[in-house]
Amino acid sequence: MPDLSPLASTPSRHQHTGQKSTQHRTRSASLVRGVIILCVMLALWQGLIYAFALPSFILPTPLSVLDRLVARYPILLDHTWVTAQEIILGLLLGLSMGLFFALQMLLFKPIKRWLLPVLIASQAIPVFAIAPVLMLWLDYGIASKVVMAAIIIFFPVTTCCYDGLRNTPRGFLDLAHTLQASRWQQLIHIQLPAALPALASGIRVAVVIAPIGAVAGEWVGSSAGLGYLMLQANARMMIDDMFAALLILSLLSVVLYFVTDFTLKRAIPWEH
Amino acid sequence: MKQTPLGLTIDNAGLRYPNVNQAILDKLSMQIPAGQWTCLLGRSGSGKTSLLRYLAGLLDSNVEWQGNVICSDGLALQQRIAYMAQQDLLLPWLSVVDNVCLSYRFNKQKITPEVTEKALALLDQVGLLAVRHALPQTLSGGMRQRVALARTLMQDKPFILMDEPFSALDAVTRHKLQQLSYTLLKDKTVILITHDPQEAVRLAGRLYILTGRPAQAEHIALPISRPPRDIDADSALVQQRIFHLLEQDYA
């Protein structure tokens, strides 16, 4: 046996203590940055109202919006729950469909040849244009909004996932071959995990645009949800109510993005 | 159970890629002695990697191959090779010990406590037992290549095909890893592709240079000392001769 001691003691890049304190510092810095951005935006908002003497039916003050948020808290929460359901279910449906089609295109070349042009062409139809058709087919309930959100994320998820699956590093496939992996084993143990970072990019895009699909669906026809609430408030000139709903919607999207991003970073630590 | 090392004969081999006029290899013959390291040198594009990939079963089926590859026991080479590439090819989503056990995931064999124990023993041999649960990206290049070596040993195949596995490492780490690999693979028949004449002379039991277009294998006589060799006057002379032949081939 050769003397391994000098090699064995080669320092690992695993510097736990240093890493943790750096992470902590980065997290604190992000928090401070977030608070500063929020304060600046609120100040700008208030400043805009003062500078241009905007009436409250054009732009309500942050305080009046906060007041509405507190006063109409139970109603806002009910409608937020509806929109959140639409977004989450739309994401689940869109992601499953995207993964399914990406796998089909990878495994069956003729399907890819026929499906890819259809997928690309389908993007030429604006999703807002088909919203009324979806209302007609799926009624004014939650289903049409779920499908809207799913359709809007389907393309980016499918393309990201497909790109990830077909760009498995050549060396990994060579290794699997020399280890006598079957095609199925290669897919499960190599190609799918290797595609996760690309799929994660697709999911990040999806969580940002899925709320657009859900709210657009609510605008076209609905009886609940934040989009519905905004339309109703707008029609009654209750602009501060509209802004309260808009604020919650933005908050919902931001929270969804950061929770997803955090979860993906935890689940795919080799991503970066 | 300890295996008897096997040798390999490549006889009159020719290799041509589809839609390419000139063959890569032609009338190439080599003797790969059992239980030794055979090093292959050659300029870039000489066909050494193609030859290794053919032996590993990694070339497309539409590549034209002629000639015979005969194992000393008369059985087929397929499924009796382990492959180490220039990149360590550690799967970033698996821990070090799971990477070492990778071959068991594909062979319908369960990863039993005995298998894990064997993997841990190999990690101990390569000096990495302490980082068995770490992910590969937390390790240095030399450590990662040692995990790849443990994974190769775990496969326990009689033939080891190596495509420049040490080339991306710094000089000292490379020197140590050559020593370690040579010690741990002492019962294996190793074919090593390298661009480094010093590495080739240090490790080779037999040494070939692929020269010409299409390439043929030229056998180079080695110093009488046993590998792994230290640098001495004899090995320096062989290295000089290799450089001379490679320069001629590049011209």
Coordinates of C-alpha atoms in Angstrom, one line a residue:
Chain A
M1 CA 0.0 0.0 0.0
P2 CA 1.4 3.4 -0.9
D3 CA 1.6 6.1 1.7
L4 CA -1.7 7.9 1.3
S5 CA -1.5 10.2 4.2
P6 CA -0.5 13.4 2.3
L7 CA -3.1 12.8 -0.4
A8 CA -5.7 11.7 2.1
S9 CA -5.3 15.0 4.0
T10 CA -5.9 17.1 0.8
P11 CA -8.3 19.7 2.1
S12 CA -11.8 19.2 0.9
R13 CA -13.8 22.2 -0.3
H14 CA -16.3 21.1 2.4
Q15 CA -15.6 24.0 4.8
H16 CA -18.7 23.6 6.9
T17 CA -18.2 26.4 9.3
G18 CA -17.0 29.0 6.8
Q19 CA -19.8 27.9 4.4
K20 CA -22.5 28.3 7.0
S21 CA -21.4 31.7 8.1
T22 CA -21.1 32.9 4.5
Q23 CA -24.7 31.5 3.8
H24 CA -25.9 33.3 6.9
R25 CA -24.3 36.5 5.8
T26 CA -25.8 36.2 2.2
R27 CA -29.2 35.5 3.7
S28 CA -29.1 38.5 6.0
A29 CA -27.9 40.7 3.1
S30 CA -30.8 39.4 0.9
L31 CA -33.3 40.2 3.7
V32 CA -31.9 43.7 4.2
R33 CA -31.9 44.3 0.4
G34 CA -35.6 43.1 0.3
V35 CA -36.6 45.5 3.0
I36 CA -34.8 48.4 1.4
I37 CA -36.4 47.7 -2.0
L38 CA -39.9 47.5 -0.3
C39 CA -39.3 50.9 1.5
V40 CA -38.1 52.6 -1.7
M41 CA -41.1 51.4 -3.6
L42 CA -43.5 52.5 -1.0
A43 CA -41.8 55.9 -0.8
L44 CA -41.9 56.2 -4.6
W45 CA -45.6 55.3 -4.6
Q46 CA -46.4 57.9 -1.9
G47 CA -44.1 60.4 -3.6
L48 CA -45.8 59.9 -7.0
I49 CA -49.2 60.8 -5.3
Y50 CA -47.8 63.9 -3.8
A51 CA -45.8 65.0 -6.8
F52 CA -48.7 64.7 -9.3
A53 CA -51.5 65.3 -6.8
L54 CA -53.2 62.0 -7.9
P55 CA -56.7 61.5 -6.7
S56 CA -57.4 58.2 -4.8
F57 CA -59.6 56.8 -7.6
I58 CA -56.4 56.9 -9.8
L59 CA -53.8 55.8 -7.3
P60 CA -54.7 55.3 -3.7
T61 CA -52.1 55.8 -1.0
P62 CA -50.3 52.9 0.5
L63 CA -52.0 53.6 3.9
S64 CA -55.5 53.4 2.4
V65 CA -54.6 50.1 0.7
L66 CA -53.3 48.8 4.0
D67 CA -56.5 49.9 5.6
R68 CA -58.5 47.9 3.0
L69 CA -56.2 44.9 3.5
V70 CA -57.0 44.9 7.2
A71 CA -60.7 45.7 6.9
R72 CA -61.5 43.2 4.1
Y73 CA -59.1 40.6 5.3
P74 CA -61.5 37.6 5.5
I75 CA -62.9 38.2 2.0
L76 CA -59.5 38.7 0.5
L77 CA -58.3 35.5 2.1
D78 CA -61.2 33.5 0.6
H79 CA -60.4 34.8 -2.9
T80 CA -56.7 34.3 -2.4
W81 CA -57.3 30.7 -1.5
V82 CA -59.3 30.2 -4.8
T83 CA -56.5 31.8 -6.9
A84 CA -53.8 29.9 -5.1
Q85 CA -55.6 26.6 -5.8
E86 CA -55.9 27.5 -9.4
I87 CA -52.2 28.4 -9.6
I88 CA -51.0 25.3 -7.7
L89 CA -53.2 22.9 -9.6
G90 CA -52.3 24.6 -12.9
L91 CA -48.7 24.2 -12.1
L92 CA -49.1 20.5 -11.2
L93 CA -51.1 19.8 -14.4
G94 CA -48.7 21.8 -16.6
L95 CA -45.6 20.3 -15.1
S96 CA -46.9 16.7 -15.4
M97 CA -48.0 17.4 -19.0
G98 CA -44.6 19.0 -19.8
L99 CA -42.6 16.1 -18.3
F100 CA -44.8 13.5 -20.0
F101 CA -44.5 15.1 -23.5
A102 CA -40.7 15.7 -23.0
L103 CA -40.3 12.0 -22.2
Q104 CA -42.4 10.9 -25.2
M105 CA -40.3 13.1 -27.5
L106 CA -37.1 11.6 -26.0
L107 CA -38.2 8.0 -26.2
F108 CA -40.1 7.9 -29.4
K109 CA -38.4 9.8 -32.2
P110 CA -41.5 9.8 -34.6
I111 CA -43.5 11.5 -31.8
K112 CA -40.8 14.2 -31.6
R113 CA -40.9 14.8 -35.4
W114 CA -44.7 15.2 -35.3
L115 CA -45.2 16.9 -31.9
L116 CA -42.5 19.5 -31.9
P117 CA -43.8 21.6 -34.8
V118 CA -47.3 21.4 -33.3
L119 CA -45.9 22.6 -29.9
I120 CA -44.2 25.5 -31.5
A121 CA -47.2 26.4 -33.6
S122 CA -49.4 26.2 -30.6
Q123 CA -47.4 29.1 -29.1
A124 CA -48.6 31.3 -31.9
I125 CA -52.1 31.3 -30.4
P126 CA -52.3 33.7 -27.6
V127 CA -53.5 32.0 -24.4
F128 CA -55.8 35.0 -23.7
A129 CA -57.6 34.4 -27.1
I130 CA -58.6 30.8 -26.1
A131 CA -59.7 31.8 -22.6
P132 CA -63.4 32.4 -23.7
V133 CA -63.4 29.0 -25.4
L134 CA -62.2 27.4 -22.2
M135 CA -64.9 29.1 -20.2
L136 CA -67.4 27.7 -22.7
W137 CA -66.1 24.2 -22.5
L138 CA -65.1 24.0 -18.8
D139 CA -67.6 26.4 -17.2
Y140 CA -66.8 29.4 -15.0
G141 CA -65.4 27.3 -12.1
I142 CA -61.9 26.6 -11.1
A143 CA -61.2 24.0 -13.9
S144 CA -61.0 26.6 -16.8
K145 CA -58.4 28.6 -14.8
V146 CA -56.4 25.6 -13.9
V147 CA -56.2 24.7 -17.6
M148 CA -55.3 28.3 -18.5
A149 CA -52.4 28.2 -16.0
A150 CA -51.4 24.8 -17.3
I151 CA -51.4 25.8 -20.9
I152 CA -49.4 29.0 -20.3
I153 CA -46.6 27.0 -18.6
F154 CA -46.8 23.9 -20.8
F155 CA -44.4 25.1 -23.5
P156 CA -41.5 26.4 -21.4
V157 CA -41.7 23.3 -19.1
T158 CA -41.7 20.9 -22.1
T159 CA -38.8 22.6 -23.9
C160 CA -36.7 22.9 -20.8
C161 CA -37.3 19.3 -19.7
Y162 CA -36.7 18.0 -23.2
D163 CA -33.5 20.0 -23.6
G164 CA -32.3 18.6 -20.2
L165 CA -33.2 15.0 -21.1
R166 CA -31.4 15.1 -24.5
N167 CA -28.4 16.9 -23.3
T168 CA -27.2 14.3 -20.8
P169 CA -23.4 14.6 -20.7
R170 CA -22.0 12.1 -23.2
G171 CA -19.6 10.7 -20.5
F172 CA -22.5 9.7 -18.2
L173 CA -24.1 7.7 -21.0
D174 CA -20.8 6.1 -21.8
L175 CA -20.4 5.1 -18.2
A176 CA -23.9 3.7 -18.0
H177 CA -23.2 1.7 -21.2
T178 CA -20.0 0.2 -19.8
L179 CA -21.9 -0.6 -16.6
Q180 CA -24.4 -2.5 -18.8
A181 CA -27.3 -0.3 -17.9
S182 CA -30.6 -1.1 -19.7
R183 CA -32.3 1.8 -21.6
W184 CA -34.8 2.1 -18.8
Q185 CA -32.1 2.1 -16.1
Q186 CA -30.2 4.7 -18.1
L187 CA -33.4 6.9 -18.2
I188 CA -34.2 6.5 -14.5
H189 CA -30.7 6.6 -13.0
I190 CA -28.9 8.9 -15.4
Q191 CA -31.0 11.0 -17.8
L192 CA -33.8 12.1 -15.5
P193 CA -31.5 13.2 -12.6
A194 CA -29.2 14.9 -15.1
A195 CA -32.2 16.8 -16.6
L196 CA -33.3 18.1 -13.2
P197 CA -31.3 21.4 -13.3
A198 CA -32.9 22.2 -16.7
L199 CA -36.3 21.1 -15.5
A200 CA -35.8 23.4 -12.4
S201 CA -35.2 26.4 -14.8
G202 CA -38.5 25.5 -16.5
I203 CA -40.3 25.3 -13.1
R204 CA -38.9 28.7 -12.0
V205 CA -40.3 30.2 -15.2
A206 CA -43.5 28.3 -14.7
V207 CA -44.2 29.6 -11.2
V208 CA -43.8 33.2 -12.4
I209 CA -46.1 32.9 -15.4
A210 CA -48.7 30.5 -14.0
P211 CA -50.5 33.2 -12.0
I212 CA -50.9 35.2 -15.2
G213 CA -52.8 32.3 -16.7
A214 CA -55.0 31.9 -13.6
V215 CA -55.8 35.6 -13.3
A216 CA -56.4 36.1 -17.0
G217 CA -58.9 33.2 -16.8
E218 CA -60.6 34.9 -13.8
W219 CA -60.9 38.2 -15.8
V220 CA -62.6 36.4 -18.7
G221 CA -65.3 34.8 -16.5
S222 CA -65.4 33.7 -12.9
S223 CA -67.2 34.0 -9.6
A224 CA -64.3 33.9 -7.2
G225 CA -60.6 34.6 -7.1
L226 CA -58.3 37.7 -6.8
G227 CA -58.8 38.5 -10.6
Y228 CA -62.6 38.4 -10.1
L229 CA -62.2 40.7 -7.0
M230 CA -60.1 43.2 -9.0
L231 CA -62.7 43.3 -11.8
Q232 CA -65.5 43.8 -9.3
A233 CA -63.6 46.5 -7.4
N234 CA -62.7 48.3 -10.6
A235 CA -66.3 48.3 -11.8
R236 CA -67.4 49.9 -8.5
M237 CA -64.5 52.4 -8.5
M238 CA -63.1 50.9 -5.3
I239 CA -59.6 51.4 -6.5
D240 CA -58.0 50.8 -3.0
D241 CA -59.7 47.4 -2.9
M242 CA -58.4 46.7 -6.4
F243 CA -54.9 47.6 -5.2
A244 CA -55.3 45.4 -2.1
A245 CA -56.1 42.4 -4.3
L246 CA -53.2 43.3 -6.6
L247 CA -50.8 43.5 -3.7
I248 CA -51.9 40.1 -2.4
L249 CA -51.5 38.6 -5.9
S250 CA -48.0 40.0 -6.2
L251 CA -47.2 38.8 -2.8
L252 CA -48.5 35.3 -3.6
S253 CA -46.4 35.2 -6.8
V254 CA -43.3 36.3 -5.0
V255 CA -43.7 33.9 -2.1
L256 CA -44.5 31.1 -4.6
Y257 CA -41.3 31.9 -6.5
F258 CA -39.0 32.1 -3.5
V259 CA -40.5 28.9 -1.9
T260 CA -40.0 27.1 -5.2
D261 CA -36.5 28.4 -5.6
F262 CA -35.5 27.5 -2.1
T263 CA -37.0 24.0 -2.5
L264 CA -35.3 23.4 -5.8
K265 CA -31.9 24.6 -4.5
R266 CA -32.3 22.1 -1.6
A267 CA -33.4 19.3 -3.8
I268 CA -30.8 19.9 -6.5
P269 CA -27.7 21.0 -4.7
W270 CA -25.5 20.2 -7.7
E271 CA -27.4 22.7 -9.8
H272 CA -24.9 25.5 -9.5
Chain B
M1 CA -12.3 -15.0 -5.4
K2 CA -9.0 -13.8 -7.0
Q3 CA -9.1 -13.9 -10.8
T4 CA -6.3 -14.9 -13.0
P5 CA -5.3 -11.9 -15.1
L6 CA -6.2 -12.1 -18.8
G7 CA -4.3 -10.9 -21.8
L8 CA -5.7 -9.5 -25.0
T9 CA -4.6 -9.7 -28.7
I10 CA -5.7 -7.2 -31.3
D11 CA -4.9 -8.7 -34.6
N12 CA -4.9 -6.9 -38.0
A13 CA -7.5 -4.3 -36.8
G14 CA -9.0 -1.7 -39.1
L15 CA -11.5 1.0 -38.2
R16 CA -13.3 3.4 -40.5
Y17 CA -16.0 6.0 -39.7
P18 CA -19.0 6.0 -42.1
N19 CA -18.8 8.6 -44.9
V20 CA -15.1 9.1 -44.3
N21 CA -12.7 8.0 -47.0
Q22 CA -9.6 7.4 -45.0
A23 CA -9.6 4.7 -42.3
I24 CA -8.6 5.6 -38.8
L25 CA -6.7 2.4 -38.1
D26 CA -5.4 -0.2 -40.6
K27 CA -3.6 -3.5 -40.0
L28 CA -3.0 -2.6 -36.4
S29 CA -1.8 -5.4 -34.2
M30 CA -1.0 -5.3 -30.5
Q31 CA -0.3 -7.7 -27.7
I32 CA -1.8 -6.6 -24.3
P33 CA 0.0 -8.7 -21.7
A34 CA -2.0 -10.1 -18.8
G35 CA -1.8 -8.2 -15.4
Q36 CA 0.2 -5.3 -16.8
W37 CA -0.3 -1.8 -18.0
T38 CA -0.2 -1.2 -21.7
C39 CA 0.2 2.4 -22.6
L40 CA -0.9 3.9 -25.9
L41 CA 0.6 7.2 -27.1
G42 CA -0.1 9.1 -30.3
R43 CA -0.8 12.5 -31.7
S44 CA -4.3 13.9 -31.4
G45 CA -6.6 12.2 -33.9
S46 CA -4.3 9.2 -34.2
G47 CA -7.2 6.9 -33.4
K48 CA -6.2 5.7 -29.9
T49 CA -9.4 7.0 -28.3
S50 CA -11.4 5.4 -31.1
L51 CA -9.7 2.1 -30.5
L52 CA -10.3 2.3 -26.7
R53 CA -14.0 3.2 -27.3
Y54 CA -14.3 0.3 -29.7
L55 CA -13.0 -2.1 -27.1
A56 CA -15.4 -0.5 -24.5
G57 CA -18.3 -1.1 -26.9
L58 CA -18.9 2.7 -27.1
L59 CA -18.7 3.3 -30.8
D60 CA -21.8 3.5 -33.0
S61 CA -22.8 0.2 -34.6
N62 CA -22.3 1.8 -38.1
V63 CA -18.6 2.1 -37.6
E64 CA -16.7 -0.3 -39.9
W65 CA -14.4 -2.6 -37.9
Q66 CA -12.2 -5.3 -39.2
G67 CA -9.8 -7.6 -37.4
N68 CA -9.9 -9.7 -34.3
V69 CA -9.9 -9.0 -30.6
I70 CA -9.0 -12.2 -28.8
C71 CA -9.0 -12.6 -25.0
S72 CA -6.4 -15.1 -23.6
D73 CA -9.3 -17.3 -22.2
G74 CA -11.1 -17.3 -25.6
L75 CA -14.2 -15.6 -24.2
A76 CA -15.7 -12.3 -25.4
L77 CA -14.3 -9.0 -24.1
Q78 CA -17.8 -7.5 -23.7
Q79 CA -19.0 -7.2 -20.2
R80 CA -15.6 -7.8 -18.8
I81 CA -14.3 -4.2 -19.0
A82 CA -14.3 -1.2 -16.6
Y83 CA -13.8 2.3 -18.1
M84 CA -12.2 5.3 -16.6
A85 CA -12.4 8.5 -18.6
Q86 CA -10.5 11.8 -18.4
Q87 CA -13.5 13.2 -16.4
D88 CA -14.3 11.3 -13.3
L89 CA -17.9 10.9 -14.4
L90 CA -19.2 10.9 -10.8
L91 CA -22.9 11.4 -10.7
P92 CA -23.4 14.7 -8.9
W93 CA -26.7 13.6 -7.3
L94 CA -25.2 10.6 -5.6
S95 CA -23.0 10.5 -2.6
V96 CA -19.4 9.2 -2.8
V97 CA -20.3 5.8 -1.5
D98 CA -23.4 5.6 -3.8
N99 CA -21.2 6.5 -6.8
V100 CA -18.8 3.7 -5.8
C101 CA -21.8 1.2 -5.7
L102 CA -23.2 2.4 -9.0
S103 CA -22.5 -0.8 -11.0
Y104 CA -24.7 -2.7 -8.5
R105 CA -27.7 -0.5 -9.4
F106 CA -27.5 -1.6 -13.0
N107 CA -26.8 -5.3 -12.6
K108 CA -30.0 -6.3 -10.9
Q109 CA -27.9 -6.8 -7.8
K110 CA -29.1 -5.4 -4.5
I111 CA -26.9 -3.0 -2.6
T112 CA -26.7 -5.3 0.5
P113 CA -24.8 -4.3 3.7
E114 CA -21.9 -6.6 2.3
V115 CA -21.8 -4.5 -0.9
T116 CA -21.7 -1.3 1.1
E117 CA -19.0 -2.7 3.3
K118 CA -16.9 -3.6 0.2
A119 CA -17.4 -0.1 -1.1
L120 CA -16.3 1.4 2.2
A121 CA -13.2 -0.8 2.3
L122 CA -12.3 0.4 -1.2
L123 CA -12.9 4.0 -0.1
D124 CA -10.6 3.4 2.8
Q125 CA -7.9 2.1 0.4
V126 CA -8.1 5.2 -1.7
G127 CA -8.1 7.3 1.5
L128 CA -11.6 8.7 1.3
L129 CA -13.6 6.9 3.9
A130 CA -14.1 10.2 5.8
V131 CA -16.0 11.8 2.9
R132 CA -18.1 8.8 2.0
H133 CA -21.4 10.7 2.5
A134 CA -20.2 13.9 0.7
L135 CA -21.5 14.9 -2.7
P136 CA -18.8 14.8 -5.5
Q137 CA -18.9 18.6 -6.1
T138 CA -17.5 19.2 -2.6
L139 CA -14.3 17.2 -3.4
S140 CA -11.2 18.3 -5.2
G141 CA -10.2 17.0 -8.6
G142 CA -7.8 14.4 -7.2
M143 CA -10.3 13.2 -4.6
R144 CA -12.9 12.8 -7.3
Q145 CA -10.6 10.8 -9.5
R146 CA -9.8 8.5 -6.5
V147 CA -13.6 7.9 -6.1
A148 CA -13.7 7.0 -9.8
L149 CA -10.9 4.6 -9.1
A150 CA -12.8 3.0 -6.2
R151 CA -15.9 2.7 -8.5
T152 CA -13.7 1.0 -11.1
L153 CA -12.3 -1.4 -8.5
M154 CA -15.9 -2.1 -7.3
Q155 CA -16.8 -3.4 -10.7
D156 CA -14.0 -6.0 -10.4
K157 CA -13.5 -6.5 -14.1
P158 CA -10.4 -8.1 -15.5
F159 CA -9.8 -5.4 -18.1
I160 CA -9.5 -1.7 -17.2
L161 CA -9.7 0.8 -20.1
M162 CA -8.3 4.3 -19.1
D163 CA -8.7 7.3 -21.3
E164 CA -6.3 9.9 -19.9
P165 CA -7.7 9.7 -16.4
F166 CA -4.9 11.6 -14.8
S167 CA -4.5 14.4 -17.3
A168 CA -6.6 17.0 -15.6
L169 CA -4.7 16.8 -12.3
D170 CA -1.8 18.8 -11.0
A171 CA 1.6 17.2 -11.2
V172 CA 1.9 16.0 -7.6
T173 CA -1.6 14.7 -7.4
R174 CA -1.1 13.0 -10.7
H175 CA 2.1 11.3 -9.5
K176 CA 0.4 10.1 -6.3
L177 CA -2.7 8.9 -8.2
Q178 CA -0.6 7.0 -10.7
Q179 CA 1.2 5.2 -7.8
L180 CA -2.1 4.4 -6.1
S181 CA -3.8 3.2 -9.2
Y182 CA -0.9 1.0 -10.1
T183 CA -0.9 -0.6 -6.6
L184 CA -4.6 -1.2 -6.5
L185 CA -5.0 -2.4 -10.1
K186 CA -2.0 -4.8 -9.8
D187 CA -4.1 -7.9 -10.8
K188 CA -5.8 -6.2 -13.7
T189 CA -4.9 -5.8 -17.3
V190 CA -4.9 -2.1 -18.0
I191 CA -4.9 -0.2 -21.3
L192 CA -4.0 3.4 -20.7
I193 CA -4.3 6.1 -23.2
T194 CA -2.1 9.1 -22.5
H195 CA -0.5 12.1 -24.1
D196 CA 2.2 12.2 -21.5
P197 CA 5.4 10.2 -22.4
Q198 CA 6.6 10.5 -18.8
E199 CA 3.4 8.9 -17.5
A200 CA 3.6 6.2 -20.2
V201 CA 7.2 5.3 -19.4
R202 CA 6.5 5.3 -15.7
L203 CA 3.6 2.9 -15.8
A204 CA 3.9 0.8 -18.9
G205 CA 4.6 -2.9 -18.9
R206 CA 4.3 -2.5 -22.7
L207 CA 4.2 0.6 -24.7
Y208 CA 2.8 1.4 -28.2
I209 CA 2.8 4.5 -30.2
L210 CA 0.1 4.9 -32.9
T211 CA 1.8 6.6 -35.9
G212 CA 0.8 7.2 -39.5
R213 CA -2.5 7.8 -41.3
P214 CA -4.2 5.3 -41.0
A215 CA -2.5 4.5 -37.7
Q216 CA -0.4 1.5 -37.0
A217 CA 1.0 0.5 -33.6
E218 CA 4.7 0.7 -33.1
H219 CA 6.1 -1.2 -30.1
I220 CA 8.6 0.8 -28.0
A221 CA 11.2 -1.0 -25.9
L222 CA 11.1 0.0 -22.2
P223 CA 13.8 0.1 -19.6
I224 CA 14.4 -3.2 -17.8
S225 CA 13.3 -1.8 -14.4
R226 CA 9.8 -2.6 -13.2
P227 CA 7.0 -0.1 -13.2
P228 CA 6.1 2.2 -11.6
R229 CA 9.5 3.6 -12.6
D230 CA 11.4 6.5 -11.2
I231 CA 12.9 9.0 -13.7
D232 CA 16.4 7.7 -14.5
A233 CA 18.7 7.9 -17.4
D234 CA 17.1 4.9 -19.2
S235 CA 13.6 6.1 -18.9
A236 CA 14.7 9.6 -20.0
L237 CA 16.2 8.1 -23.1
V238 CA 12.9 6.3 -23.9
Q239 CA 10.9 9.5 -23.3
Q240 CA 13.3 11.3 -25.7
R241 CA 12.7 8.6 -28.3
I242 CA 8.9 8.9 -27.9
F243 CA 9.1 12.7 -28.4
H244 CA 11.2 12.1 -31.5
L245 CA 8.6 9.7 -33.0
L246 CA 5.7 11.9 -32.1
E247 CA 7.3 15.0 -33.6
Q248 CA 7.9 13.0 -36.8
D249 CA 4.3 12.0 -36.8
Y250 CA 3.0 15.5 -36.3
A251 CA 5.2 16.8 -39.2

